[in-house]
Structure formats: C-alpha cells, structure tokens
C-alpha cells in the first residue's frame, strides 16, 4: 500500500534519487503491489517481462525455492549489518546473482528493516500451547518453523491483512514494526502485540 513509509516511501525515495543522479535520463515509476500484478506475483512479472523491475521481500517466493530466504530473512539469522557484510564482502551477492540467473532476473539489495516484531494477535498468548491451531499471516521460512509449534501459516499480501484479521479469517499477523503496522490498522483488530520476531533478525529487500 502507498501509505507505508518504510516500503513504498523508501521505493519512491529511491526512484527520485535515481532520476536526480541521471539528470532524468533513467527513471523508474513506482506502483503499489496489486496495481499492475498481485504483490506476491512480482517475481514472475519481472521474469515474464510484464514489468521491468520490482521491489520485494524475496522470502515470499520460498514456495518456489527455499533459497530465496537467504536473500531476505531466516530464523535466528544475521542482523542488517551482518547481512550487508555478507552480501558485499563475503560473496553473498555473487551467490545470489548466480541463483537468480535461473529466473532470468538480476537482483540488487534495496533496503533492510532491521529486526522485526513478533506480531499482532486477536487473543492473548499465555504459553506456546496457545499457538496451536492459530492461523497467522507469516511469510517465508518462518512459517515452516512456526508450523512445528502447531501454528497454521498463511501467506497474505499487505493490503489483505486488516480485512482478514477483522473477519477472523486469520487469528494473527506479523508485518514489520509499529510505525507501518499502525498505518495498516493492525492494532485496531488485533490488540495483543508480542516481540521479538526471532524469525526476522533483519529483513533484506531486493530490487
């Protein structure tokens, strides 16, 4: 959604800066997820030429290949600084570029949220047992881990989180952190907020 400063605002800032650095000779126009293609289908859209570029959290494509998580976030993984060090000085970007070549895509690191929160819940949690049977919007590798605790992971795009919580289609959701989460209104429909999001010590975005 366009009201999210961390995600869409960051992309708009990047597009503006790119235009300034090239004297307007190279420009990217930003669209919110869902305006051209559904947010969770942007990788295929780039691969197929529907759009030239996308900005995304690659762990959304975990179902295609689990290795996508390494370009985004893994449980108990690296901090933002450690991720950047691995990408630029530890051979990480080279490994990922080789991986992405199978999808006819070239990736560029494009932002990091830092450590995220643990999520919003419609009902309070008193023990790990309370997770059993809950449907939670949670992406990537984290969903696989939470499944082991009895939780039912759901992959849902940002704009669909609020109505899903409001209707009770899901019981909880994690997004990023208080600033953007409140813009989505998650605190209004799921008042219990927990931390930390150990499954996302940092979340790397890619262009």
mmCIF file of C-alpha atoms in Angstrom:
data_model
loop_
_atom_site.group_PDB
_atom_site.id
_atom_site.type_symbol
_atom_site.label_atom_id
_atom_site.label_comp_id
_atom_site.label_asym_id
_atom_site.label_seq_id
_atom_site.Cartn_x
_atom_site.Cartn_y
_atom_site.Cartn_z
ATOM 1 C CA UNK A 1 0.000 0.000 0.000
ATOM 2 C CA UNK A 2 1.113 3.548 -0.792
ATOM 3 C CA UNK A 3 0.642 4.747 2.792
ATOM 4 C CA UNK A 4 3.516 2.576 4.056
ATOM 5 C CA UNK A 5 6.540 4.822 4.541
ATOM 6 C CA UNK A 6 9.035 2.030 5.189
ATOM 7 C CA UNK A 7 8.237 0.165 1.985
ATOM 8 C CA UNK A 8 6.521 2.342 -0.614
ATOM 9 C CA UNK A 9 8.053 5.538 0.749
ATOM 10 C CA UNK A 10 11.504 4.001 0.519
ATOM 11 C CA UNK A 11 10.905 2.969 -3.079
ATOM 12 C CA UNK A 12 9.661 6.436 -4.023
ATOM 13 C CA UNK A 13 12.786 7.942 -2.466
ATOM 14 C CA UNK A 14 14.970 5.562 -4.453
ATOM 15 C CA UNK A 15 13.203 6.392 -7.726
ATOM 16 C CA UNK A 16 13.566 10.125 -7.099
ATOM 17 C CA UNK A 17 17.256 9.798 -6.256
ATOM 18 C CA UNK A 18 17.918 7.665 -9.344
ATOM 19 C CA UNK A 19 16.291 10.280 -11.561
ATOM 20 C CA UNK A 20 18.353 13.067 -9.964
ATOM 21 C CA UNK A 21 21.632 11.170 -10.346
ATOM 22 C CA UNK A 22 20.989 10.584 -14.064
ATOM 23 C CA UNK A 23 19.581 14.063 -14.821
ATOM 24 C CA UNK A 24 16.249 12.438 -15.608
ATOM 25 C CA UNK A 25 17.715 10.110 -18.237
ATOM 26 C CA UNK A 26 16.838 6.971 -16.263
ATOM 27 C CA UNK A 27 13.565 6.904 -14.408
ATOM 28 C CA UNK A 28 11.511 4.283 -12.610
ATOM 29 C CA UNK A 29 7.837 4.847 -11.854
ATOM 30 C CA UNK A 30 6.688 3.127 -8.669
ATOM 31 C CA UNK A 31 3.358 1.309 -8.393
ATOM 32 C CA UNK A 32 1.969 -0.261 -5.240
ATOM 33 C CA UNK A 33 1.552 -4.023 -5.023
ATOM 34 C CA UNK A 34 -1.681 -5.023 -6.758
ATOM 35 C CA UNK A 35 -1.822 -2.060 -9.149
ATOM 36 C CA UNK A 36 -0.257 -3.985 -12.035
ATOM 37 C CA UNK A 37 0.042 -7.530 -10.689
ATOM 38 C CA UNK A 38 -0.685 -9.049 -7.255
ATOM 39 C CA UNK A 39 2.110 -8.292 -4.810
ATOM 40 C CA UNK A 40 3.068 -11.934 -4.343
ATOM 41 C CA UNK A 41 3.467 -12.454 -8.112
ATOM 42 C CA UNK A 42 6.032 -9.756 -8.867
ATOM 43 C CA UNK A 43 8.931 -12.153 -9.449
ATOM 44 C CA UNK A 44 7.056 -13.853 -12.282
ATOM 45 C CA UNK A 45 6.028 -10.438 -13.616
ATOM 46 C CA UNK A 46 9.689 -9.417 -13.948
ATOM 47 C CA UNK A 47 10.709 -12.792 -15.322
ATOM 48 C CA UNK A 48 7.955 -12.671 -17.961
ATOM 49 C CA UNK A 49 8.546 -9.023 -18.872
ATOM 50 C CA UNK A 50 5.219 -7.686 -17.579
ATOM 51 C CA UNK A 51 7.228 -5.142 -15.562
ATOM 52 C CA UNK A 52 10.903 -4.231 -15.790
ATOM 53 C CA UNK A 53 11.671 -4.182 -12.076
ATOM 54 C CA UNK A 54 10.081 -4.920 -8.711
ATOM 55 C CA UNK A 55 10.913 -4.162 -5.080
ATOM 56 C CA UNK A 56 10.101 -7.073 -2.805
ATOM 57 C CA UNK A 57 10.944 -9.301 0.132
ATOM 58 C CA UNK A 58 12.257 -12.391 -1.679
ATOM 59 C CA UNK A 59 11.131 -14.848 1.006
ATOM 60 C CA UNK A 60 7.643 -14.532 -0.482
ATOM 61 C CA UNK A 61 8.906 -16.931 -3.145
ATOM 62 C CA UNK A 62 10.000 -19.544 -0.607
ATOM 63 C CA UNK A 63 7.481 -21.939 -2.156
ATOM 64 C CA UNK A 64 9.335 -21.799 -5.471
ATOM 65 C CA UNK A 65 12.727 -22.413 -3.890
ATOM 66 C CA UNK A 66 13.748 -22.269 -0.235
ATOM 67 C CA UNK A 67 16.979 -20.477 -1.195
ATOM 68 C CA UNK A 68 15.008 -17.240 -1.692
ATOM 69 C CA UNK A 69 15.017 -16.907 2.098
ATOM 70 C CA UNK A 70 18.767 -16.230 2.060
ATOM 71 C CA UNK A 71 18.125 -13.030 0.111
ATOM 72 C CA UNK A 72 15.693 -11.864 2.771
ATOM 73 C CA UNK A 73 15.450 -13.420 6.246
ATOM 74 C CA UNK A 74 15.920 -16.743 8.002
ATOM 75 C CA UNK A 75 15.044 -17.586 11.629
ATOM 76 C CA UNK A 76 17.817 -16.555 14.039
ATOM 77 C CA UNK A 77 19.669 -15.161 11.035
ATOM 78 C CA UNK A 78 22.009 -12.234 10.514
ATOM 79 C CA UNK A 79 21.469 -8.633 11.567
ATOM 80 C CA UNK A 80 21.190 -5.919 8.904
ATOM 81 C CA UNK A 81 24.901 -5.068 9.237
ATOM 82 C CA UNK A 82 25.954 -8.699 9.064
ATOM 83 C CA UNK A 83 23.723 -9.232 6.026
ATOM 84 C CA UNK A 84 25.317 -6.286 4.210
ATOM 85 C CA UNK A 85 28.784 -7.547 5.125
ATOM 86 C CA UNK A 86 27.947 -10.996 3.736
ATOM 87 C CA UNK A 87 26.417 -9.569 0.557
ATOM 88 C CA UNK A 88 29.191 -7.119 -0.305
ATOM 89 C CA UNK A 89 32.301 -8.619 1.295
ATOM 90 C CA UNK A 90 31.514 -12.283 1.921
ATOM 91 C CA UNK A 91 30.499 -13.422 -1.555
ATOM 92 C CA UNK A 92 26.777 -13.434 -0.802
ATOM 93 C CA UNK A 93 25.706 -11.218 -3.681
ATOM 94 C CA UNK A 94 27.682 -13.322 -6.149
ATOM 95 C CA UNK A 95 25.982 -16.495 -4.896
ATOM 96 C CA UNK A 96 22.550 -14.900 -5.111
ATOM 97 C CA UNK A 97 23.152 -13.489 -8.595
ATOM 98 C CA UNK A 98 24.025 -16.994 -9.753
ATOM 99 C CA UNK A 99 20.845 -18.312 -8.117
ATOM 100 C CA UNK A 100 18.623 -15.607 -9.647
ATOM 101 C CA UNK A 101 20.007 -16.282 -13.128
ATOM 102 C CA UNK A 102 17.786 -19.377 -13.211
ATOM 103 C CA UNK A 103 14.829 -16.978 -13.138
ATOM 104 C CA UNK A 104 16.277 -14.569 -15.733
ATOM 105 C CA UNK A 105 16.439 -11.877 -13.044
ATOM 106 C CA UNK A 106 19.309 -9.726 -11.691
ATOM 107 C CA UNK A 107 18.934 -8.770 -8.019
ATOM 108 C CA UNK A 108 20.159 -5.679 -6.176
ATOM 109 C CA UNK A 109 19.984 -5.289 -2.369
ATOM 110 C CA UNK A 110 17.482 -2.493 -1.726
ATOM 111 C CA UNK A 111 16.860 -1.817 1.941
ATOM 112 C CA UNK A 112 16.568 -3.635 5.242
ATOM 113 C CA UNK A 113 14.027 -3.283 8.056
ATOM 114 C CA UNK A 114 16.319 -4.445 10.840
ATOM 115 C CA UNK A 115 14.856 -6.763 13.472
ATOM 116 C CA UNK A 116 11.072 -7.096 13.267
ATOM 117 C CA UNK A 117 8.366 -7.613 15.864
ATOM 118 C CA UNK A 118 6.600 -10.860 16.709
ATOM 119 C CA UNK A 119 3.118 -9.994 15.544
ATOM 120 C CA UNK A 120 -0.406 -8.876 16.387
ATOM 121 C CA UNK A 121 -2.869 -11.351 17.915
ATOM 122 C CA UNK A 122 -6.632 -11.196 18.371
ATOM 123 C CA UNK A 123 -6.349 -13.043 21.690
ATOM 124 C CA UNK A 124 -3.612 -13.015 24.358
ATOM 125 C CA UNK A 125 -0.941 -15.715 24.473
ATOM 126 C CA UNK A 126 -0.050 -17.223 27.827
ATOM 127 C CA UNK A 127 2.090 -20.132 26.637
ATOM 128 C CA UNK A 128 3.466 -21.768 23.499
ATOM 129 C CA UNK A 129 0.461 -24.098 23.633
ATOM 130 C CA UNK A 130 -1.769 -21.153 22.730
ATOM 131 C CA UNK A 131 -0.215 -21.063 19.261
ATOM 132 C CA UNK A 132 -1.685 -24.414 18.302
ATOM 133 C CA UNK A 133 -4.314 -24.104 15.608
ATOM 134 C CA UNK A 134 -3.932 -20.340 15.183
ATOM 135 C CA UNK A 135 -3.891 -19.064 11.609
ATOM 136 C CA UNK A 136 -1.141 -16.478 11.258
ATOM 137 C CA UNK A 137 -0.077 -14.301 8.369
ATOM 138 C CA UNK A 138 3.641 -15.033 8.311
ATOM 139 C CA UNK A 139 5.931 -15.418 5.331
ATOM 140 C CA UNK A 140 8.909 -17.404 4.200
ATOM 141 C CA UNK A 141 10.995 -19.782 6.277
ATOM 142 C CA UNK A 142 9.354 -18.517 9.480
ATOM 143 C CA UNK A 143 6.081 -20.183 8.559
ATOM 144 C CA UNK A 144 7.822 -23.545 8.299
ATOM 145 C CA UNK A 145 9.266 -23.159 11.806
ATOM 146 C CA UNK A 146 6.010 -21.927 13.347
ATOM 147 C CA UNK A 147 4.226 -24.895 11.803
ATOM 148 C CA UNK A 148 6.295 -27.111 14.086
ATOM 149 C CA UNK A 149 4.677 -25.292 17.024
ATOM 150 C CA UNK A 150 1.193 -26.067 15.730
ATOM 151 C CA UNK A 151 0.500 -22.722 14.096
ATOM 152 C CA UNK A 152 -1.055 -22.600 10.602
ATOM 153 C CA UNK A 153 0.949 -20.142 8.433
ATOM 154 C CA UNK A 154 -0.836 -18.011 5.849
ATOM 155 C CA UNK A 155 0.808 -16.080 3.004
ATOM 156 C CA UNK A 156 -1.206 -12.858 2.632
ATOM 157 C CA UNK A 157 -0.321 -9.578 0.894
ATOM 158 C CA UNK A 158 -0.183 -6.376 2.965
ATOM 159 C CA UNK A 159 -3.473 -4.915 1.798
ATOM 160 C CA UNK A 160 -5.371 -8.067 2.740
ATOM 161 C CA UNK A 161 -4.076 -8.384 6.314
ATOM 162 C CA UNK A 162 -6.501 -5.965 8.007
ATOM 163 C CA UNK A 163 -9.717 -7.396 6.473
ATOM 164 C CA UNK A 164 -8.515 -10.946 7.156
ATOM 165 C CA UNK A 165 -7.981 -10.120 10.845
ATOM 166 C CA UNK A 166 -11.228 -8.179 11.058
ATOM 167 C CA UNK A 167 -13.279 -11.053 9.619
ATOM 168 C CA UNK A 168 -11.456 -13.660 11.690
ATOM 169 C CA UNK A 169 -10.104 -15.421 8.610
ATOM 170 C CA UNK A 170 -6.754 -15.307 10.414
ATOM 171 C CA UNK A 171 -6.026 -15.014 14.139
ATOM 172 C CA UNK A 172 -2.758 -13.109 13.987
ATOM 173 C CA UNK A 173 -0.313 -11.414 11.657
ATOM 174 C CA UNK A 174 3.226 -10.129 11.604
ATOM 175 C CA UNK A 175 4.244 -7.314 9.301
ATOM 176 C CA UNK A 176 7.229 -5.074 10.103
ATOM 177 C CA UNK A 177 7.049 -2.890 13.202
ATOM 178 C CA UNK A 178 4.785 -0.400 14.991
ATOM 179 C CA UNK A 179 5.196 2.506 12.548
ATOM 180 C CA UNK A 180 3.952 0.850 9.358
ATOM 181 C CA UNK A 181 1.801 -1.715 11.174
ATOM 182 C CA UNK A 182 -0.335 1.048 12.678
ATOM 183 C CA UNK A 183 -0.768 2.571 9.228
ATOM 184 C CA UNK A 184 -2.366 -0.740 8.233
ATOM 185 C CA UNK A 185 -4.586 -0.521 11.322
ATOM 186 C CA UNK A 186 -3.490 -3.890 12.689
ATOM 187 C CA UNK A 187 -3.623 -2.637 16.283
ATOM 188 C CA UNK A 188 -7.355 -1.951 15.884
ATOM 189 C CA UNK A 189 -8.298 -5.539 15.055
ATOM 190 C CA UNK A 190 -5.582 -7.480 16.904
ATOM 191 C CA UNK A 191 -4.707 -5.609 20.138
ATOM 192 C CA UNK A 192 -2.120 -8.033 21.573
ATOM 193 C CA UNK A 193 1.396 -7.295 20.322
ATOM 194 C CA UNK A 194 4.410 -9.525 21.001
ATOM 195 C CA UNK A 195 8.146 -9.382 20.366
ATOM 196 C CA UNK A 196 10.753 -10.132 19.200
ATOM 197 C CA UNK A 197 10.338 -11.545 15.713
ATOM 198 C CA UNK A 198 13.192 -14.012 16.075
ATOM 199 C CA UNK A 199 12.446 -15.306 12.587
ATOM 200 C CA UNK A 200 13.492 -11.936 11.126
ATOM 201 C CA UNK A 201 16.644 -10.607 12.782
ATOM 202 C CA UNK A 202 16.692 -8.399 9.713
ATOM 203 C CA UNK A 203 14.670 -8.428 6.512
ATOM 204 C CA UNK A 204 16.551 -7.639 3.332
ATOM 205 C CA UNK A 205 14.621 -6.276 0.358
ATOM 206 C CA UNK A 206 15.697 -6.716 -3.232
ATOM 207 C CA UNK A 207 15.195 -4.771 -6.413
#
